Amino acid sequence: MKWDKILKLAGVILVVAAVAVLSVVPLFPGVKWLPFANLIRQGLDLKGGVHVVLEAQDTPEAPVTDDRVKQAMAILENRVNAFGVAEPIIQQQGPRRIIIELAGVQDPDEAVGTLIKTAYLEFKTEDGTTVLTGRQLKNATDSKNPQTGQYEVNLEFEPDGAKAFAEITAANVGKRLAIVLDGNVLQAPSIDEPIPNGKARIAPYESLPEAHNIAILLRSGSLPVKLEVMEKRTVGPTLGADSLDKSVKAGIAGLIGIVIFMLLYYRIPGLVANLSLIIYALIVLMIFAALHVTMTLPGIAGFLLTLGMAVDANVIIFERLREELWSGKTLRSAIDAGFKRAFVAILDSNVTTLIAGAVLYYFGTGPIKGFAVTLTIGILASMFTAITMTRWLLHLVAGSNLVRNLKLYGA
Amino acid sequence: MLRERMPFHFIKLRKIWYALSILIIIPGLISLFTQGLNLGIDFSGGSLLDLKFNQATSVEQVRNVLQGFDLADASIQSSNETDFIIRTRELSEEENESIVTAIDSQLGGVTLQRSERVGPVIGRELIAKAIYALLAASVLMVIYISWRFEFKQGVAAILALLHDSLVVLGVFSIFQIEIDSAFIAAILTIIGYSINDTIIIFDRIRENLLNKKKGEALEDVINSSLWQTIARSINTVLMVEIILVSLFLLGGTTIRGMVLALLVGITVGAYSSVCFASPLWFDLKKQERRAKPGAARA
């Protein structure tokens, strides 16, 4: 017996067990990241929510331009914020499409309806009466005042709006005029003096982008282009939670199956493989958490599939180990020879799966991309654990002389 | 010593494997040409409603409500008395809403668990992308295998993949199982797995050819390589299947189609690596020697 090797082995097992427990069970409620599995973002199919693909459509009045799509996105963003959704995703895809993802929305259909309805811009006096609407606003532009050096937004009203605006400003000097978009107060500048000509100025702003933003929102009292829903997917929160729960259970059942099989078939090396399989799973989950990978249902399936492939690397090595033992080598040289020969096979075979993963990532969208990411991370991590961890652990076990019967190594 | 017991000769029996493969593929091909695939709304466009009723409800009751909306031909599928999945042509936002309201009020309360609406344009784009993805993956893999091994092995491996994909498509066509976008991911994973499996065997053949005894026939080298890797082939496919079977049984309905495709594909993939790719490569090699008689005599 070599006590130093046995101690090392016991240390490894203890550390792995501790990390495994900590990653799953919230032992210290004060430490937020401490089951780190919680850090892995869940996709919409797991936590429920809505995924919409909108496409800008040409109309005679408003053909699609890049500027109009950008404006529409700014308005949508403003509306999404009104839902109070955590981490909404609004992104442009191609020249005409906008993807929106909202997690945990109670009424997804209403949310989509609100998103693509025509916006409503109104001006309200301090007592809450609407005195002007977006229809009466002709234009809003941002600029830098050459005299004062301040950033400002210039408003220009339609003729009927200009008349009403003149009356309102005359009657409300010193008071505030609220600019309300979709029921949210965008701004409430105070009226310094009566404005008779329908040309108003709001100043100052912190920066030009800020003024620019406000000007866009004002200009686009309504959506600048027609938006069509191309694709809409909603998942209720209970269904999402149920899917997550079920796949976790399936994963645990599958993992137990593998662990038992490896133990029965490969004995001591099987035990080592099981330990490195747990290390593998922990490493992968940590990478998911660190890279903020969004976990989807196909993603979970991909991860579980890599468990099978992670064991494969071990199986290749152990089969080689057996052969080397049969040919009469000592345990240690058999371990080294087995690894050396298995490495080429593992490398070549995994590169092809990596190619499939890269192609899936390049061509895929949404959940398919998630599947590709989990598959790729899984394969890379499995090569690492199989080649380094399993080898080191096998040497530790062999060196400890705990088990001397070569039959238990597969001979 | 080393795997002296080889119950049969894989390469000599290759006609049996080819016949077996053809026997599996032909019915699938016939089905593919006659009834095609059951494309889900991801590909064909349309709407899907996943409903959970508060009380036991029959398909007829649901169909009656849908008839009021001119949707008598909608597909209604129930997994139990309260869970229903309805697939229809593409519905507008308003239609969608009024249907759910009607079902809710007429059949005593319902929760909309999931709703999907995909326009026909998106569906067409998805099919195009899927085909590009499959082509790109195949080409890249052949290049890699040709670089690491030889071109003919690349060809054999790709033909084996075609074999696997045809079996999976055939099974899905015969049983008219719905295909969604996750199916593409499944097919690419099967391809990745099957090639992975094939390469482990080719790697062994490559190694054994280097240490070949004088006068040993190629078919015997391939045969013993297959027997040397057979335990690994079986064990690995078993391990992946343990995971897949538990996902199939416990994993919920939304990924069942994908898991089923993987289950069929990975089983066939393991088979084709041993009994299709390697014999095929042998036959390709044999042709090469016939073409160059001088090389064969040397």
PDB file of C-alpha atoms in Angstrom, chain A residues 218-411:
ATOM      1  CA  LEU A 218     -41.154  61.553 -30.814  1.00  0.00           C
ATOM      2  CA  ARG A 219     -40.934  61.207 -34.576  1.00  0.00           C
ATOM      3  CA  SER A 220     -42.204  57.713 -34.400  1.00  0.00           C
ATOM      4  CA  GLY A 221     -45.379  58.415 -32.561  1.00  0.00           C
ATOM      5  CA  SER A 222     -46.495  55.480 -34.628  1.00  0.00           C
ATOM      6  CA  LEU A 223     -44.417  52.628 -36.001  1.00  0.00           C
ATOM      7  CA  PRO A 224     -42.583  53.914 -39.073  1.00  0.00           C
ATOM      8  CA  VAL A 225     -43.103  50.673 -41.021  1.00  0.00           C
ATOM      9  CA  LYS A 226     -45.707  48.004 -41.103  1.00  0.00           C
ATOM     10  CA  LEU A 227     -44.606  44.998 -39.034  1.00  0.00           C
ATOM     11  CA  GLU A 228     -45.900  41.506 -39.692  1.00  0.00           C
ATOM     12  CA  VAL A 229     -45.598  38.590 -37.294  1.00  0.00           C
ATOM     13  CA  MET A 230     -43.645  35.937 -39.215  1.00  0.00           C
ATOM     14  CA  GLU A 231     -43.254  33.507 -36.419  1.00  0.00           C
ATOM     15  CA  LYS A 232     -44.526  33.422 -32.883  1.00  0.00           C
ATOM     16  CA  ARG A 233     -43.876  30.832 -30.221  1.00  0.00           C
ATOM     17  CA  THR A 234     -45.122  30.971 -26.690  1.00  0.00           C
ATOM     18  CA  VAL A 235     -44.535  28.539 -23.889  1.00  0.00           C
ATOM     19  CA  GLY A 236     -46.487  28.714 -20.666  1.00  0.00           C
ATOM     20  CA  PRO A 237     -44.435  28.831 -17.453  1.00  0.00           C
ATOM     21  CA  THR A 238     -45.880  25.572 -16.116  1.00  0.00           C
ATOM     22  CA  LEU A 239     -45.093  23.649 -19.296  1.00  0.00           C
ATOM     23  CA  GLY A 240     -41.544  25.030 -19.259  1.00  0.00           C
ATOM     24  CA  ALA A 241     -40.957  24.089 -15.629  1.00  0.00           C
ATOM     25  CA  ASP A 242     -42.436  20.670 -16.305  1.00  0.00           C
ATOM     26  CA  SER A 243     -40.102  20.078 -19.283  1.00  0.00           C
ATOM     27  CA  LEU A 244     -37.070  21.084 -17.228  1.00  0.00           C
ATOM     28  CA  ASP A 245     -38.115  18.864 -14.354  1.00  0.00           C
ATOM     29  CA  LYS A 246     -38.693  15.898 -16.656  1.00  0.00           C
ATOM     30  CA  SER A 247     -35.419  16.207 -18.514  1.00  0.00           C
ATOM     31  CA  VAL A 248     -33.446  16.551 -15.284  1.00  0.00           C
ATOM     32  CA  LYS A 249     -35.101  13.358 -14.004  1.00  0.00           C
ATOM     33  CA  ALA A 250     -34.380  11.596 -17.295  1.00  0.00           C
ATOM     34  CA  GLY A 251     -30.780  12.769 -17.112  1.00  0.00           C
ATOM     35  CA  ILE A 252     -30.310  11.470 -13.586  1.00  0.00           C
ATOM     36  CA  ALA A 253     -31.851   8.113 -14.507  1.00  0.00           C
ATOM     37  CA  GLY A 254     -29.601   7.825 -17.547  1.00  0.00           C
ATOM     38  CA  LEU A 255     -26.529   8.799 -15.549  1.00  0.00           C
ATOM     39  CA  ILE A 256     -27.250   6.151 -12.910  1.00  0.00           C
ATOM     40  CA  GLY A 257     -27.680   3.589 -15.694  1.00  0.00           C
ATOM     41  CA  ILE A 258     -24.269   4.455 -17.145  1.00  0.00           C
ATOM     42  CA  VAL A 259     -22.559   4.422 -13.740  1.00  0.00           C
ATOM     43  CA  ILE A 260     -23.907   0.944 -12.965  1.00  0.00           C
ATOM     44  CA  PHE A 261     -23.003  -0.388 -16.400  1.00  0.00           C
ATOM     45  CA  MET A 262     -19.432   0.919 -16.218  1.00  0.00           C
ATOM     46  CA  LEU A 263     -18.944  -0.548 -12.744  1.00  0.00           C
ATOM     47  CA  LEU A 264     -20.233  -3.975 -13.722  1.00  0.00           C
ATOM     48  CA  TYR A 265     -18.412  -4.190 -17.013  1.00  0.00           C
ATOM     49  CA  TYR A 266     -15.068  -2.486 -16.381  1.00  0.00           C
ATOM     50  CA  ARG A 267     -14.815  -2.744 -12.565  1.00  0.00           C
ATOM     51  CA  ILE A 268     -11.873  -0.678 -11.277  1.00  0.00           C
ATOM     52  CA  PRO A 269     -11.398   1.353 -14.479  1.00  0.00           C
ATOM     53  CA  GLY A 270     -15.182   1.704 -14.556  1.00  0.00           C
ATOM     54  CA  LEU A 271     -15.063   3.219 -11.094  1.00  0.00           C
ATOM     55  CA  VAL A 272     -12.428   5.676 -12.301  1.00  0.00           C
ATOM     56  CA  ALA A 273     -14.516   6.471 -15.380  1.00  0.00           C
ATOM     57  CA  ASN A 274     -17.518   7.197 -13.192  1.00  0.00           C
ATOM     58  CA  LEU A 275     -15.493   9.600 -11.099  1.00  0.00           C
ATOM     59  CA  SER A 276     -14.217  11.410 -14.173  1.00  0.00           C
ATOM     60  CA  LEU A 277     -17.731  11.419 -15.616  1.00  0.00           C
ATOM     61  CA  ILE A 278     -18.891  13.374 -12.575  1.00  0.00           C
ATOM     62  CA  ILE A 279     -15.913  15.709 -12.942  1.00  0.00           C
ATOM     63  CA  TYR A 280     -16.820  16.052 -16.614  1.00  0.00           C
ATOM     64  CA  ALA A 281     -20.421  16.992 -15.821  1.00  0.00           C
ATOM     65  CA  LEU A 282     -19.262  19.574 -13.268  1.00  0.00           C
ATOM     66  CA  ILE A 283     -16.740  21.120 -15.668  1.00  0.00           C
ATOM     67  CA  VAL A 284     -19.351  21.395 -18.413  1.00  0.00           C
ATOM     68  CA  LEU A 285     -21.917  22.989 -16.112  1.00  0.00           C
ATOM     69  CA  MET A 286     -19.277  25.464 -14.911  1.00  0.00           C
ATOM     70  CA  ILE A 287     -18.436  26.405 -18.509  1.00  0.00           C
ATOM     71  CA  PHE A 288     -22.150  26.857 -19.250  1.00  0.00           C
ATOM     72  CA  ALA A 289     -22.431  29.167 -16.250  1.00  0.00           C
ATOM     73  CA  ALA A 290     -19.260  31.085 -17.129  1.00  0.00           C
ATOM     74  CA  LEU A 291     -20.148  31.596 -20.791  1.00  0.00           C
ATOM     75  CA  HIS A 292     -23.771  32.449 -19.984  1.00  0.00           C
ATOM     76  CA  VAL A 293     -24.945  29.701 -22.287  1.00  0.00           C
ATOM     77  CA  THR A 294     -28.703  29.730 -22.618  1.00  0.00           C
ATOM     78  CA  MET A 295     -30.000  26.278 -21.835  1.00  0.00           C
ATOM     79  CA  THR A 296     -32.813  24.994 -24.009  1.00  0.00           C
ATOM     80  CA  LEU A 297     -34.596  21.672 -24.096  1.00  0.00           C
ATOM     81  CA  PRO A 298     -32.641  20.394 -27.110  1.00  0.00           C
ATOM     82  CA  GLY A 299     -29.568  21.799 -25.334  1.00  0.00           C
ATOM     83  CA  ILE A 300     -30.195  19.543 -22.352  1.00  0.00           C
ATOM     84  CA  ALA A 301     -30.603  16.602 -24.700  1.00  0.00           C
ATOM     85  CA  GLY A 302     -27.298  17.563 -26.331  1.00  0.00           C
ATOM     86  CA  PHE A 303     -25.569  17.732 -22.948  1.00  0.00           C
ATOM     87  CA  LEU A 304     -26.906  14.340 -21.906  1.00  0.00           C
ATOM     88  CA  LEU A 305     -25.800  12.899 -25.224  1.00  0.00           C
ATOM     89  CA  THR A 306     -22.259  14.119 -24.563  1.00  0.00           C
ATOM     90  CA  LEU A 307     -22.335  12.157 -21.297  1.00  0.00           C
ATOM     91  CA  GLY A 308     -22.605   9.066 -23.457  1.00  0.00           C
ATOM     92  CA  MET A 309     -19.797  10.286 -25.677  1.00  0.00           C
ATOM     93  CA  ALA A 310     -17.644  11.239 -22.682  1.00  0.00           C
ATOM     94  CA  VAL A 311     -17.885   7.663 -21.496  1.00  0.00           C
ATOM     95  CA  ASP A 312     -16.982   6.511 -25.000  1.00  0.00           C
ATOM     96  CA  ALA A 313     -13.516   8.033 -24.691  1.00  0.00           C
ATOM     97  CA  ASN A 314     -13.073   6.031 -21.498  1.00  0.00           C
ATOM     98  CA  VAL A 315     -14.380   2.881 -23.116  1.00  0.00           C
ATOM     99  CA  ILE A 316     -11.862   3.204 -25.957  1.00  0.00           C
ATOM    100  CA  ILE A 317      -9.053   3.600 -23.447  1.00  0.00           C
ATOM    101  CA  PHE A 318     -10.173   0.687 -21.266  1.00  0.00           C
ATOM    102  CA  GLU A 319     -10.558  -1.674 -24.201  1.00  0.00           C
ATOM    103  CA  ARG A 320      -6.988  -0.803 -25.151  1.00  0.00           C
ATOM    104  CA  LEU A 321      -5.879  -1.276 -21.569  1.00  0.00           C
ATOM    105  CA  ARG A 322      -7.378  -4.764 -21.612  1.00  0.00           C
ATOM    106  CA  GLU A 323      -5.542  -5.672 -24.783  1.00  0.00           C
ATOM    107  CA  GLU A 324      -2.260  -4.392 -23.423  1.00  0.00           C
ATOM    108  CA  LEU A 325      -2.771  -6.400 -20.235  1.00  0.00           C
ATOM    109  CA  TRP A 326      -3.595  -9.506 -22.259  1.00  0.00           C
ATOM    110  CA  SER A 327      -0.382  -9.086 -24.202  1.00  0.00           C
ATOM    111  CA  GLY A 328       1.443  -9.410 -20.905  1.00  0.00           C
ATOM    112  CA  LYS A 329       2.390  -5.844 -20.029  1.00  0.00           C
ATOM    113  CA  THR A 330       2.569  -4.656 -16.448  1.00  0.00           C
ATOM    114  CA  LEU A 331      -0.347  -2.552 -15.231  1.00  0.00           C
ATOM    115  CA  ARG A 332       1.488   0.758 -15.440  1.00  0.00           C
ATOM    116  CA  SER A 333       2.945   0.337 -18.869  1.00  0.00           C
ATOM    117  CA  ALA A 334      -0.404  -1.011 -20.048  1.00  0.00           C
ATOM    118  CA  ILE A 335      -2.090   2.171 -18.832  1.00  0.00           C
ATOM    119  CA  ASP A 336       0.434   4.348 -20.663  1.00  0.00           C
ATOM    120  CA  ALA A 337       0.344   2.315 -23.872  1.00  0.00           C
ATOM    121  CA  GLY A 338      -3.451   2.161 -23.778  1.00  0.00           C
ATOM    122  CA  PHE A 339      -3.725   5.943 -23.529  1.00  0.00           C
ATOM    123  CA  LYS A 340      -1.177   6.573 -26.204  1.00  0.00           C
ATOM    124  CA  ARG A 341      -2.946   4.358 -28.694  1.00  0.00           C
ATOM    125  CA  ALA A 342      -6.429   5.462 -27.806  1.00  0.00           C
ATOM    126  CA  PHE A 343      -5.595   9.151 -28.141  1.00  0.00           C
ATOM    127  CA  VAL A 344      -5.420   9.225 -31.956  1.00  0.00           C
ATOM    128  CA  ALA A 345      -8.718   7.391 -32.257  1.00  0.00           C
ATOM    129  CA  ILE A 346     -10.425   9.731 -29.794  1.00  0.00           C
ATOM    130  CA  LEU A 347      -9.056  12.826 -31.502  1.00  0.00           C
ATOM    131  CA  ASP A 348      -9.983  11.822 -35.041  1.00  0.00           C
ATOM    132  CA  SER A 349     -13.438  10.664 -34.099  1.00  0.00           C
ATOM    133  CA  ASN A 350     -14.291  13.738 -32.056  1.00  0.00           C
ATOM    134  CA  VAL A 351     -13.143  16.214 -34.689  1.00  0.00           C
ATOM    135  CA  THR A 352     -15.873  14.961 -37.000  1.00  0.00           C
ATOM    136  CA  THR A 353     -18.518  15.484 -34.337  1.00  0.00           C
ATOM    137  CA  LEU A 354     -17.083  18.957 -33.748  1.00  0.00           C
ATOM    138  CA  ILE A 355     -17.522  19.653 -37.464  1.00  0.00           C
ATOM    139  CA  ALA A 356     -21.203  18.688 -37.164  1.00  0.00           C
ATOM    140  CA  GLY A 357     -21.490  20.971 -34.122  1.00  0.00           C
ATOM    141  CA  ALA A 358     -19.933  23.935 -35.936  1.00  0.00           C
ATOM    142  CA  VAL A 359     -22.232  23.468 -38.933  1.00  0.00           C
ATOM    143  CA  LEU A 360     -25.272  23.275 -36.651  1.00  0.00           C
ATOM    144  CA  TYR A 361     -24.196  26.465 -34.922  1.00  0.00           C
ATOM    145  CA  TYR A 362     -23.665  28.277 -38.214  1.00  0.00           C
ATOM    146  CA  PHE A 363     -26.963  27.282 -39.807  1.00  0.00           C
ATOM    147  CA  GLY A 364     -29.132  26.888 -36.752  1.00  0.00           C
ATOM    148  CA  THR A 365     -31.369  29.318 -34.934  1.00  0.00           C
ATOM    149  CA  GLY A 366     -32.603  29.505 -31.351  1.00  0.00           C
ATOM    150  CA  PRO A 367     -32.768  26.107 -29.658  1.00  0.00           C
ATOM    151  CA  ILE A 368     -30.744  24.419 -32.419  1.00  0.00           C
ATOM    152  CA  LYS A 369     -27.872  26.830 -31.784  1.00  0.00           C
ATOM    153  CA  GLY A 370     -28.166  25.989 -28.100  1.00  0.00           C
ATOM    154  CA  PHE A 371     -27.942  22.309 -28.937  1.00  0.00           C
ATOM    155  CA  ALA A 372     -24.824  22.934 -31.042  1.00  0.00           C
ATOM    156  CA  VAL A 373     -23.129  24.931 -28.269  1.00  0.00           C
ATOM    157  CA  THR A 374     -23.777  22.311 -25.616  1.00  0.00           C
ATOM    158  CA  LEU A 375     -22.646  19.529 -27.941  1.00  0.00           C
ATOM    159  CA  THR A 376     -19.408  21.331 -28.801  1.00  0.00           C
ATOM    160  CA  ILE A 377     -18.525  22.309 -25.241  1.00  0.00           C
ATOM    161  CA  GLY A 378     -19.371  18.781 -24.168  1.00  0.00           C
ATOM    162  CA  ILE A 379     -17.066  17.129 -26.691  1.00  0.00           C
ATOM    163  CA  LEU A 380     -14.131  19.417 -25.903  1.00  0.00           C
ATOM    164  CA  ALA A 381     -14.566  18.890 -22.170  1.00  0.00           C
ATOM    165  CA  SER A 382     -14.946  15.136 -22.588  1.00  0.00           C
ATOM    166  CA  MET A 383     -11.676  14.905 -24.490  1.00  0.00           C
ATOM    167  CA  PHE A 384      -9.992  16.846 -21.730  1.00  0.00           C
ATOM    168  CA  THR A 385     -11.356  14.765 -18.867  1.00  0.00           C
ATOM    169  CA  ALA A 386     -10.878  11.438 -20.615  1.00  0.00           C
ATOM    170  CA  ILE A 387      -7.286  12.122 -21.541  1.00  0.00           C
ATOM    171  CA  THR A 388      -6.084  13.945 -18.439  1.00  0.00           C
ATOM    172  CA  MET A 389      -8.408  13.082 -15.544  1.00  0.00           C
ATOM    173  CA  THR A 390      -9.003   9.421 -16.262  1.00  0.00           C
ATOM    174  CA  ARG A 391      -5.324   8.846 -16.874  1.00  0.00           C
ATOM    175  CA  TRP A 392      -4.213  10.567 -13.695  1.00  0.00           C
ATOM    176  CA  LEU A 393      -6.854   8.839 -11.595  1.00  0.00           C
ATOM    177  CA  LEU A 394      -6.034   5.449 -13.090  1.00  0.00           C
ATOM    178  CA  HIS A 395      -2.371   5.945 -12.262  1.00  0.00           C
ATOM    179  CA  LEU A 396      -3.287   6.976  -8.723  1.00  0.00           C
ATOM    180  CA  VAL A 397      -5.415   3.876  -8.237  1.00  0.00           C
ATOM    181  CA  ALA A 398      -2.823   1.600  -9.807  1.00  0.00           C
ATOM    182  CA  GLY A 399      -0.027   3.254  -7.817  1.00  0.00           C
ATOM    183  CA  SER A 400      -1.846   2.932  -4.538  1.00  0.00           C
ATOM    184  CA  ASN A 401      -1.663  -0.869  -4.761  1.00  0.00           C
ATOM    185  CA  LEU A 402      -5.139  -1.023  -3.255  1.00  0.00           C
ATOM    186  CA  VAL A 403      -6.166  -3.502  -5.897  1.00  0.00           C
ATOM    187  CA  ARG A 404      -3.536  -5.865  -7.127  1.00  0.00           C
ATOM    188  CA  ASN A 405      -5.686  -8.360  -8.925  1.00  0.00           C
ATOM    189  CA  LEU A 406      -5.281  -7.553 -12.631  1.00  0.00           C
ATOM    190  CA  LYS A 407      -8.587  -9.291 -13.343  1.00  0.00           C
ATOM    191  CA  LEU A 408     -10.297  -6.306 -11.775  1.00  0.00           C
ATOM    192  CA  TYR A 409      -8.619  -4.116 -14.407  1.00  0.00           C
ATOM    193  CA  GLY A 410     -10.054  -6.256 -17.158  1.00  0.00           C
ATOM    194  CA  ALA A 411      -7.196  -8.673 -17.754  1.00  0.00           C
TER     195      ALA A 411
END
